[in-house]
Amino acid sequence: MEFEQAWLDYTKKASCKGSEDIKYICVKTRGEEQDELIKNGILELQRAFAGILGIELTVCQNLGEGHGICLTLTEGIQTEAYHVYENKGEITIEASDSKGILYGAFELIRQVRIGNPLGGLDLFKAPKMPMRMLNHWDNMDGSIERGYSGESFFFKQDRILVDERTVTYARLTASVGINAVVINNVNVKDAATWLITERYLDKVKELSDIFAGYGIKLYMSLNYAAPIELGELDSADPLSEDVRGWWKRQMELVFNRVPNLGGFLIKADSEGRPGPFTYGRTHADGANMLAEAAAPYGGKIIWRCFVYNCQQDWRDYKTDRARSGYDNFKGLDGEFLDNVILQIKNGPMDFQVREPVHPLFGGMTQTNQMLEVQIAQEYTGQQRHLCYLIPMFKEVLKFRTYVQEQDDTVEDIVSGRTFGQHNCGMAAVANTGDDANWTGHDMAAANWYGFGRLAFEPELSAEEIAKEWIRLTFGIDKQVEETLLFMLMTSWKAYEEYTSPLGIGWMVNPNYHYGPSVDGYEYSRWGTYHRADHMGIGVDRSREGTGYALLYNEPNASVYDDKEKCPDELLLFFHHIPYTWKLKSGKTVIQHIYDTHFDGVDMVDEMVERFMKLEGILPQKPYLRMVERFTHQKEHAREWRDQINAYFYRKSGISDEKGREIY
Ligand code: GCU
């Protein structure tokens, strides 16, 4: 399959003030050999300077008189950090480790390409989050769970693929500072269970070596019941000596064969996957057994908190899926070994367009924690609708948990500032596939790019990240930049407006989760209800209801518990509300539903109208691909608007104040 270079396309020419005299590149180490990371950094700079500026960088021992770039390994800089600066026309990239040098090289290339002059350049950057990870949900048959951009480029027909595309993937991923990648789906079945055996380890090693050259640790998802499913034991009880011994031997094998392996990601006792519950054991028992086995090799165990009862009865108003992550894990706080990290979705349900922040953030104080977001747009338009998610992730990161008086935001927690942790960070469910443009929708690449940049530098604004991505992808052009920036920054709000209202979520077609179906999940077993009747809508999660609101620290608990104080955008998540209830905006709930659905469609229309003016300005291929997506989005947004409005008009019997057409 052919593939493009996304934001690393160096064929577009640019000029860069201060680059005119640059001819050479040299490396100063502290006597050690140049490793793959440094070699790849040099290669990347050579490729970029040649492509963009027409400058052939010659490697030399010392810069001497000639102007050039010097990669310098020094002491005293935080790992992975870099200092890029100009002095008398010479550019220095300084770091304590070769990963920092590689990141510095990508930074310099970014500066050149976004049009910043090199004179006076002085950037010191250190990543805020220790782990910056992608989770691919790729299956070994080549399909991708919740994949919207083609097939897997890691697997095909139960084989592991290692080719040119793998290298480009690693370059793209490293260029935004991502340092860990899980290659296979969290739902580990069939062939994927065998990834930790002789059958695949040679290929896993090959892949991990390419990753290592770009500072990326390879991780694999693990089948908790592997000892049974591989036919070796009849139990996976974490307290059984046989089982513990089996895992120790297996980890020894895997880490010896794949020394750059970072560790494992585990989905246990969740949506039918096996786990320690079968043996009456806790998640801590399960995670610690694996952690103990992986510890001698520096391996990490990332254990997911997405655990809930997926066999609920809709008539049961007490069981609350939103509570389940908290209820399952809060009591285990402090019981996990230091190389275990709990991976927690941003919200308590499942990557909806709007959810409150997961109450485990700020609920646990003695456990390593990692934030999981989803850039695969499962519930946010499946990469057919434009939905730039960085503004949402920023809101999550800025959320104050009040777990202590200061340094208490989600960002503080997952950066390790709150509890002094080093095993923490942020993971995103990836949105890539083997489509030529990697992400199906060309503009969905902004989420991949943006996720990495955000995890490295969370202080960047969503606009700054978007602007970088636009310039790197489409070059510097005022109209392109203004248009695409407007579209990106409007897209999440627009999507929220024309889909499910006020934080209630879902209302999608079951299974594939695309398109409106208000009652699609209303009477099923998944615990995802909106509880609409002819009087009102919403789930009572206050103290009179499921009590979920009280899981937060004060003052959040009191705010969410009280319908008068609860923010509008989350009102229906926390309360069952009459259609005639006045929101803080002054509108009734029902009028809000009508207005936002009409407004959301108008927003899409405006986005698309502005986009169409880029014909002849954007390169034709991506332009046409996007026209196709935006034409669909326009139509599909109308379907959402009309289905939602019609449903609530018929339920409530209340007309739209503005007399617009509702079916
Ligand atoms: C969602 C998604 C599943 C996925 C699950 C998970 O429910 O629809 O496909 O397996 O999340 O995060 O494990």
XYZ file of C-alpha atoms and ligand atoms in Angstrom:
676
model
C 0.000 0.000 0.000
C 1.298 3.427 -0.872
C 1.596 5.881 2.000
C 2.233 9.566 2.459
C 4.517 11.415 4.854
C 1.798 13.350 6.766
C 3.446 16.187 8.727
C 6.934 14.988 7.816
C 6.577 15.739 4.106
C 9.851 17.441 3.221
C 9.097 17.936 -0.463
C 7.554 21.356 0.115
C 10.179 24.039 -0.293
C 10.468 26.793 2.279
C 12.905 29.524 3.111
C 14.350 29.941 6.541
C 16.210 33.025 7.718
C 19.555 32.132 9.199
C 19.905 28.814 7.428
C 21.780 30.190 4.395
C 25.282 29.406 5.634
C 24.558 26.052 7.199
C 26.507 23.305 5.482
C 27.818 20.888 8.057
C 26.628 18.698 10.851
C 28.798 17.283 13.596
C 28.369 15.212 16.731
C 30.123 15.674 20.044
C 29.680 12.746 22.380
C 31.314 12.109 25.729
C 33.390 9.408 24.169
C 30.608 6.917 23.688
C 29.656 5.455 20.308
C 26.947 7.138 18.323
C 23.826 5.055 18.692
C 20.878 4.554 16.343
C 19.009 7.517 17.804
C 21.802 9.925 16.957
C 22.251 8.382 13.542
C 18.532 8.724 12.903
C 18.644 12.326 14.128
C 21.415 13.142 11.624
C 19.563 11.333 8.847
C 16.377 13.227 9.609
C 18.141 16.585 9.589
C 19.891 15.749 6.326
C 16.678 14.655 4.720
C 14.721 17.687 5.933
C 17.375 20.276 5.056
C 17.843 18.792 1.612
C 14.124 18.546 0.894
C 12.942 21.837 2.292
C 15.919 24.143 1.906
C 18.013 22.407 -0.727
C 20.934 22.223 1.708
C 23.044 19.058 1.705
C 24.395 18.677 5.226
C 27.850 17.130 5.303
C 28.883 15.210 8.392
C 32.195 16.445 9.798
C 34.308 15.990 12.939
C 34.412 19.640 13.968
C 32.484 22.589 12.671
C 35.581 24.831 12.528
C 34.936 27.839 10.349
C 31.959 26.473 8.495
C 28.517 27.111 9.865
C 26.494 24.153 10.821
C 24.579 22.142 13.349
C 26.254 20.496 16.298
C 24.626 17.653 18.209
C 26.137 17.684 21.670
C 25.754 15.139 24.429
C 26.397 16.813 27.735
C 25.610 16.373 31.444
C 22.978 17.817 33.696
C 19.937 17.976 31.440
C 16.850 15.965 32.362
C 16.438 12.759 30.334
C 14.622 13.226 27.030
C 14.966 17.013 27.319
C 16.822 19.168 24.821
C 18.226 22.631 24.357
C 18.271 23.978 20.815
C 19.992 27.319 20.329
C 21.798 29.541 17.869
C 25.096 31.240 18.528
C 27.028 33.136 15.860
C 25.199 31.289 13.146
C 25.920 27.894 14.639
C 23.028 25.756 15.835
C 23.533 23.514 18.836
C 21.261 20.686 19.877
C 22.238 19.748 23.387
C 20.912 16.903 25.551
C 22.020 14.428 28.197
C 20.823 11.420 26.237
C 20.492 10.526 22.600
C 16.710 10.560 22.790
C 16.908 14.226 23.719
C 19.169 14.772 20.704
C 16.639 13.097 18.404
C 13.772 15.157 19.841
C 15.920 18.269 19.468
C 16.528 17.425 15.812
C 12.780 17.149 15.214
C 12.324 20.455 17.047
C 14.828 22.202 14.821
C 13.111 20.822 11.726
C 9.759 22.001 13.075
C 11.129 25.497 13.679
C 12.484 25.688 10.151
C 9.229 24.478 8.651
C 6.848 26.676 10.628
C 8.854 29.653 9.431
C 10.721 30.749 12.532
C 14.101 32.384 11.862
C 17.110 30.548 13.262
C 18.833 33.705 14.521
C 18.246 34.006 18.267
C 16.714 30.540 18.485
C 16.802 29.374 22.087
C 14.435 26.614 23.110
C 14.738 24.441 26.160
C 12.120 21.713 26.359
C 11.619 18.864 28.777
C 8.669 16.477 28.492
C 6.123 16.904 31.262
C 4.766 13.371 31.184
C 7.181 10.463 31.564
C 5.107 8.070 29.454
C 3.578 9.256 26.195
C 1.975 6.277 24.647
C -0.134 5.078 21.751
C -2.406 2.064 22.157
C -3.159 0.374 18.865
C -6.216 -1.830 18.839
C -4.864 -3.849 15.908
C -5.760 -7.500 15.544
C -3.399 -10.022 14.041
C -5.732 -10.805 11.149
C -5.179 -7.221 10.012
C -8.466 -5.780 11.205
C -8.492 -2.923 13.696
C -11.025 -2.707 16.492
C -12.590 0.739 16.130
C -10.263 1.426 13.212
C -11.444 3.973 10.668
C -8.511 4.300 8.342
C -7.968 0.980 6.720
C -6.281 -2.165 7.923
C -3.403 -2.673 10.305
C 0.134 -1.945 9.162
C 1.517 -4.032 12.028
C -0.279 -7.286 11.265
C -1.662 -9.177 8.326
C -3.017 -12.731 8.247
C -1.496 -13.506 11.632
C 1.944 -12.266 10.613
C 3.884 -9.266 11.902
C 4.761 -6.727 9.213
C 8.070 -4.882 9.282
C 8.726 -2.660 6.286
C 9.271 0.910 5.093
C 5.960 1.956 6.524
C 7.062 0.821 9.969
C 10.019 3.192 9.794
C 7.876 6.119 8.670
C 5.412 5.342 11.441
C 8.245 5.394 13.978
C 9.531 8.718 12.610
C 6.095 10.341 12.738
C 5.479 9.023 16.216
C 8.872 10.063 17.581
C 8.680 13.467 15.919
C 5.925 14.449 18.360
C 7.656 12.909 21.357
C 5.674 9.698 21.779
C 7.947 7.198 23.542
C 5.853 4.042 23.927
C 3.590 2.065 21.616
C 1.321 -0.910 22.269
C 1.030 -2.733 18.962
C -1.960 -5.024 19.546
C -5.576 -4.780 20.652
C -6.412 -4.875 24.349
C -8.885 -7.632 23.568
C -6.229 -10.322 23.150
C -7.553 -13.414 21.440
C -6.442 -16.161 19.073
C -3.063 -15.577 17.427
C -2.374 -12.484 19.552
C -2.197 -14.705 22.645
C 0.869 -16.257 21.004
C 2.758 -12.975 20.636
C 4.690 -13.796 23.795
C 5.872 -17.142 22.442
C 8.645 -18.362 20.130
C 6.207 -18.170 17.262
C 6.500 -14.389 17.075
C 9.428 -13.198 19.175
C 11.903 -12.802 16.289
C 9.551 -10.481 14.488
C 8.609 -8.645 17.670
C 12.315 -8.051 18.221
C 12.755 -6.700 14.684
C 9.894 -4.284 15.192
C 11.129 -3.251 18.615
C 14.611 -2.543 17.215
C 13.199 -0.115 14.679
C 11.188 1.532 17.441
C 14.266 1.689 19.678
C 16.102 3.682 17.030
C 13.427 6.325 17.475
C 13.229 6.214 21.256
C 10.014 4.217 21.322
C 9.492 1.298 23.686
C 7.376 -1.473 22.270
C 4.604 -2.836 24.486
C 2.179 -5.669 23.906
C -1.315 -6.333 25.177
C -1.470 -9.536 27.130
C -4.080 -12.244 27.487
C -4.549 -12.737 31.209
C -5.531 -16.357 30.630
C -2.477 -17.088 28.441
C -1.234 -19.985 30.610
C -4.529 -21.744 29.940
C -5.091 -20.681 26.366
C -1.578 -21.637 25.340
C -2.456 -25.079 26.650
C 0.095 -25.197 29.442
C -1.866 -24.899 32.701
C -5.471 -25.314 33.716
C -5.577 -22.183 35.867
C -4.601 -18.521 35.758
C -5.060 -17.986 39.499
C -2.628 -15.197 40.420
C -1.913 -16.736 43.803
C -1.090 -20.190 42.478
C 2.633 -20.999 42.576
C 2.390 -22.826 39.262
C 0.849 -19.825 37.564
C 3.345 -17.417 39.098
C 6.218 -19.643 38.042
C 4.828 -19.910 34.532
C 4.706 -16.135 34.143
C 8.231 -15.777 35.515
C 9.551 -18.179 32.912
C 7.531 -16.554 30.147
C 8.700 -13.053 31.048
C 12.296 -14.259 31.173
C 11.927 -15.660 27.678
C 10.233 -12.589 26.244
C 12.492 -9.961 27.793
C 15.636 -11.883 26.931
C 14.593 -12.126 23.327
C 13.214 -8.579 23.122
C 15.373 -6.461 25.408
C 13.784 -3.176 24.315
C 10.339 -4.366 25.362
C 8.649 -1.865 27.684
C 6.125 -4.220 29.194
C 2.469 -5.101 28.864
C -0.999 -3.623 28.775
C -3.815 -5.683 30.281
C -7.574 -5.557 29.994
C -8.817 -7.996 32.609
C -12.290 -8.827 33.890
C -13.746 -6.401 31.408
C -16.260 -6.998 28.633
C -15.779 -10.741 28.735
C -11.988 -10.786 28.981
C -10.504 -13.154 31.576
C -9.065 -11.882 34.823
C -8.407 -12.585 38.489
C -12.119 -12.380 39.446
C -12.549 -15.955 38.191
C -10.394 -17.093 41.120
C -11.910 -14.767 43.684
C -8.780 -12.582 43.539
C -8.412 -8.837 43.147
C -7.002 -6.727 40.368
C -4.035 -6.033 42.627
C -3.358 -9.782 42.898
C -3.461 -10.109 39.124
C -1.403 -7.040 38.300
C 1.206 -7.715 40.975
C 1.767 -11.275 39.823
C 2.676 -10.001 36.357
C 4.606 -7.040 37.760
C 6.763 -9.292 39.900
C 7.587 -11.442 36.909
C 8.432 -8.417 34.718
C 10.333 -6.437 37.358
C 13.782 -8.043 36.897
C 13.784 -6.726 33.322
C 12.499 -3.258 34.136
C 9.140 -4.206 32.603
C 5.997 -2.249 33.346
C 2.498 -3.587 33.759
C -0.206 -1.221 32.614
C -3.502 -2.383 34.001
C -6.726 -0.893 32.704
C -9.503 0.340 34.976
C -12.240 -0.055 32.374
C -14.062 -2.640 34.482
C -17.850 -2.684 34.764
C -20.880 -4.923 34.740
C -21.890 -5.339 31.104
C -24.879 -7.533 31.946
C -27.071 -4.872 33.477
C -30.866 -4.737 33.439
C -32.168 -1.342 32.315
C -34.827 -1.472 35.030
C -32.119 -1.462 37.665
C -31.659 2.182 38.711
C -29.069 1.516 41.398
C -26.265 -0.131 39.473
C -24.315 2.635 37.770
C -21.676 1.886 35.169
C -20.132 5.296 35.864
C -19.323 4.178 39.417
C -17.733 0.894 38.524
C -14.146 1.946 37.809
C -14.005 3.775 41.096
C -15.757 1.069 43.078
C -13.476 -1.629 41.693
C -10.174 0.156 42.228
C -10.429 2.771 44.958
C -10.221 0.155 47.692
C -6.996 -1.211 46.198
C -5.160 2.109 46.344
C -1.654 1.492 47.657
C -1.684 -2.245 46.988
C -0.041 -2.182 43.572
C 3.686 -2.701 43.043
C 5.716 0.233 41.778
C 5.995 -1.089 38.218
C 2.209 -1.272 37.893
C 0.414 1.682 36.341
C -3.361 1.925 36.335
C -4.649 3.248 33.032
C -7.838 5.231 33.481
C -10.102 6.484 30.703
C -10.679 10.242 30.749
C -14.297 9.748 31.756
C -16.171 7.098 33.714
C -18.199 5.821 30.736
C -16.470 5.424 27.389
C -14.962 8.229 25.295
C -18.211 10.136 24.800
C -18.165 13.625 23.305
C -18.712 14.969 26.834
C -18.177 13.254 30.164
C -17.039 14.375 33.574
C -13.453 13.509 34.489
C -12.985 10.015 35.904
C -13.259 10.182 39.708
C -10.316 7.809 40.176
C -8.168 10.856 39.358
C -8.025 12.449 42.747
C -9.592 9.345 44.265
C -6.353 7.369 44.444
C -3.279 8.804 46.096
C -0.836 5.903 46.316
C -1.060 4.329 42.907
C 0.692 5.100 39.618
C -1.831 6.495 37.193
C -2.023 7.059 33.500
C -4.719 8.893 31.558
C -6.277 7.073 28.577
C -7.896 9.080 25.798
C -9.111 7.948 22.406
C -8.026 9.661 19.214
C -9.713 6.911 17.226
C -13.022 8.767 17.003
C -15.247 5.865 17.965
C -17.992 8.066 19.399
C -16.931 11.345 17.850
C -17.561 10.807 14.167
C -15.258 7.899 13.303
C -12.865 10.037 11.297
C -15.601 10.787 8.783
C -16.675 13.818 10.812
C -14.023 16.332 11.736
C -13.558 16.429 15.494
C -10.323 17.911 16.812
C -10.040 16.500 20.297
C -7.124 18.431 21.760
C -9.416 21.094 23.292
C -11.260 18.299 25.096
C -8.040 16.717 26.356
C -6.881 20.103 27.597
C -10.055 20.463 29.640
C -9.485 17.044 31.160
C -5.868 17.860 32.016
C -6.815 21.176 33.608
C -9.516 19.652 35.791
C -8.889 20.266 39.472
C -9.390 17.108 41.509
C -8.859 18.820 44.889
C -6.938 15.790 46.093
C -4.670 18.365 47.720
C -4.564 22.130 47.858
C -2.307 22.641 44.894
C -0.745 20.648 42.076
C -3.963 18.668 42.028
C -5.067 18.743 38.385
C -5.227 15.636 36.241
C -2.176 16.985 34.451
C -0.311 17.294 37.752
C -1.234 13.731 38.672
C -0.229 12.098 35.398
C 2.920 14.203 35.137
C 4.012 12.876 38.506
C 3.980 16.243 40.291
C 1.179 15.454 42.707
C 2.471 12.268 44.252
C 6.102 12.292 43.103
C 5.526 9.391 40.742
C 7.670 8.518 37.750
C 5.527 5.739 36.315
C 2.723 7.834 34.884
C 1.688 9.665 31.742
C -0.885 9.638 29.023
C -1.987 7.084 26.433
C -4.181 7.493 23.370
C -6.059 4.803 21.492
C -4.556 5.324 18.056
C -6.399 6.484 14.951
C -4.067 5.103 12.295
C -4.380 2.431 9.635
C -2.906 1.582 6.268
C -4.799 4.286 4.357
C -2.425 6.384 2.265
C -2.936 9.373 4.549
C -2.717 7.183 7.720
C -5.858 8.508 9.423
C -8.675 8.263 6.846
C -9.702 11.883 7.257
C -6.675 14.020 6.451
C -7.498 16.362 9.288
C -7.758 13.537 11.817
C -3.959 13.480 11.681
C -4.130 16.646 13.790
C -5.306 14.450 16.671
C -2.331 12.099 16.331
C 0.084 14.988 16.009
C -1.687 16.913 18.742
C -1.785 14.063 21.214
C 1.982 13.656 21.139
C 2.662 17.366 21.343
C 0.218 17.756 24.217
C 1.663 14.900 26.250
C 5.151 16.362 25.810
C 4.197 19.993 26.363
C 0.754 20.222 27.976
C 1.184 23.961 28.355
C 0.756 24.397 24.581
C -2.703 25.621 23.644
C -4.936 23.633 21.315
C -4.635 26.509 18.798
C -0.848 26.517 18.910
C -0.768 22.793 18.277
C -3.291 23.106 15.455
C -1.296 25.892 13.808
C 1.885 23.855 13.921
C 0.135 20.895 12.376
C -1.402 23.004 9.606
C 1.903 24.600 8.674
C 3.808 21.336 8.784
C 1.200 19.541 6.723
C 0.131 22.172 4.197
C 2.897 24.777 4.294
C 2.612 28.420 5.231
C -0.411 30.104 3.668
C -2.586 32.613 5.461
C -5.905 31.512 4.022
C -5.202 27.824 4.547
C -4.144 28.478 8.102
C -7.138 30.655 8.987
C -9.613 28.271 7.427
C -8.260 25.034 8.841
C -7.678 26.578 12.252
C -11.268 27.785 12.358
C -12.485 24.357 11.334
C -10.373 22.458 13.837
C -11.245 24.758 16.701
C -14.985 24.680 15.915
C -15.268 20.973 15.295
C -15.605 19.470 18.784
C -18.224 22.024 19.804
C -20.140 21.490 16.568
C -20.095 17.712 17.016
C -21.343 18.033 20.574
C -24.132 20.381 19.494
C -25.664 18.169 16.834
C -25.294 14.860 18.710
C -26.320 13.853 22.250
C -27.087 16.829 24.496
C -25.855 18.099 27.873
C -23.440 15.315 28.752
C -25.858 12.419 28.409
C -23.848 10.648 25.691
C -24.598 7.545 23.577
C -27.757 7.742 21.409
C -25.723 5.924 18.749
C -26.378 2.803 16.733
C -25.413 -0.230 18.788
C -22.219 -2.153 18.041
C -20.656 0.109 15.444
C -21.442 3.325 17.336
C -22.009 5.511 14.300
C -25.026 7.644 13.525
C -28.031 8.550 15.684
C -30.264 6.051 17.413
C -31.684 7.693 20.510
C -32.907 4.473 22.072
C -30.197 2.314 20.519
C -28.766 1.385 23.909
C -31.730 2.273 26.099
C -32.961 -1.217 26.849
C -29.753 -3.206 26.478
C -27.321 -4.653 29.002
C -24.502 -2.154 28.725
C -25.526 0.304 31.427
C -25.685 3.291 29.110
C -29.112 4.844 29.553
C -30.556 8.326 29.077
C -33.811 7.623 30.939
C -35.905 9.962 28.796
C -39.667 9.898 29.380
C -42.411 12.401 28.514
C -41.468 14.661 31.449
C -37.715 14.794 31.298
C -34.356 13.205 30.652
C -31.095 12.358 32.414
C -29.611 9.954 34.922
C -29.922 10.737 38.599
C -26.397 10.313 39.868
C -26.896 12.626 42.844
C -27.053 11.408 46.453
C -30.708 10.517 45.886
C -29.787 8.526 42.826
C -26.723 6.364 42.339
C -24.526 8.583 44.504
C -21.876 8.807 41.814
C -21.565 12.595 42.240
C -20.279 12.047 45.756
C -17.249 10.106 44.555
C -15.488 13.409 43.818
C -13.553 15.451 46.325
C -15.135 18.668 47.561
C -16.113 21.098 46.201
C -16.648 19.039 43.026
C -19.002 16.610 44.793
C -21.339 19.353 46.013
C -21.320 21.084 42.654
C -22.202 17.941 40.708
C -24.691 16.749 43.335
C -26.781 19.903 43.077
C -28.759 20.518 39.899
C -28.662 24.241 40.528
C -24.860 24.245 40.587
C -24.003 21.507 38.117
C -22.510 22.928 34.906
C -25.008 22.897 32.036
C -22.872 20.758 29.769
C -22.933 17.886 32.295
C -26.400 18.378 33.706
C -28.042 15.312 32.202
C -25.097 13.156 33.163
C -25.762 13.909 36.826
C -29.489 14.616 37.040
C -32.866 13.658 35.703
C -34.308 16.993 34.585
C -37.707 18.160 33.299
C -37.716 19.463 29.727
C -39.024 22.772 31.048
C -36.107 23.267 33.477
C -34.225 26.523 32.945
C -30.515 26.113 32.322
C -27.921 28.639 33.421
C -27.982 29.917 29.867
C -31.601 30.977 30.482
C -32.985 28.443 28.007
C -35.162 25.479 28.871
C -33.666 22.027 28.408
C -35.939 21.308 25.442
C -35.209 24.632 23.752
C -31.503 24.026 24.324
C -31.811 20.694 22.553
C -33.521 22.277 19.548
C -31.204 25.289 19.378
C -27.957 23.388 19.665
C -29.023 20.934 17.010
C -29.831 23.688 14.550
C -26.680 25.609 15.514
C -24.463 22.540 15.231
C -25.570 21.973 11.649
C -25.025 25.669 10.856
C -21.514 25.382 12.233
C -20.792 22.445 9.962
C -22.202 24.329 6.996
C -19.938 27.268 7.718
C -16.906 25.022 8.157
C -17.549 23.300 4.867
C -18.312 26.501 2.994
C -14.998 27.944 4.084
C -13.199 24.743 3.265
C -14.509 24.671 -0.293
C -12.733 27.968 -0.945
C -9.429 26.164 -0.611
C -9.936 24.464 -3.939
C -6.834 25.014 -6.032
C -4.902 26.159 -2.964
C -4.634 22.860 -1.103
C -3.009 19.991 -3.002
C -5.690 18.250 -5.003
C -5.495 14.756 -3.534
C -6.113 15.649 0.089
C -8.536 18.374 -0.958
C -10.742 15.911 -2.818
C -10.513 13.325 -0.061
C -11.689 15.911 2.418
C -14.474 17.228 0.181
C -15.852 13.712 0.152
C -15.766 13.538 3.975
C -17.227 17.009 4.496
C -20.062 16.349 2.064
C -20.957 13.320 4.129
C -20.579 15.200 7.413
C -23.014 17.886 6.250
C -25.622 15.317 5.428
C -25.011 13.191 8.472
C -25.126 16.161 10.852
C -28.622 16.870 9.485
C -29.642 13.309 10.171
C -28.446 13.671 13.745
C -30.272 16.996 14.151
C -33.534 15.715 12.776
C -33.586 12.431 14.628
C -32.749 13.994 17.975
C -35.125 16.916 17.573
C -37.982 14.735 16.341
C -37.510 12.278 19.180
C -37.651 14.930 21.893
C -40.459 16.850 20.232
C -42.583 13.713 20.201
C -41.602 12.725 23.762
C -42.186 16.151 25.278
C -44.922 17.524 23.045
C -43.279 20.941 23.369
C -42.812 22.943 20.186
C -39.719 24.834 19.154
C -40.099 28.493 20.154
C -38.664 29.492 16.824
C -41.041 27.356 14.813
C -38.362 25.595 12.775
C -39.025 22.379 10.963
C -38.980 19.373 13.259
C -40.213 16.087 11.900
C -15.144 0.417 24.055
C -15.035 -0.093 22.651
C -14.495 -1.486 22.612
C -13.207 -1.569 23.416
C -13.438 -1.055 24.807
C -12.178 -0.952 25.637
O -16.172 -0.240 24.729
O -16.290 -0.034 22.026
O -14.273 -1.819 21.271
O -12.726 -2.855 23.460
O -13.957 0.241 24.740
O -11.734 0.174 25.851
O -11.648 -1.946 26.082
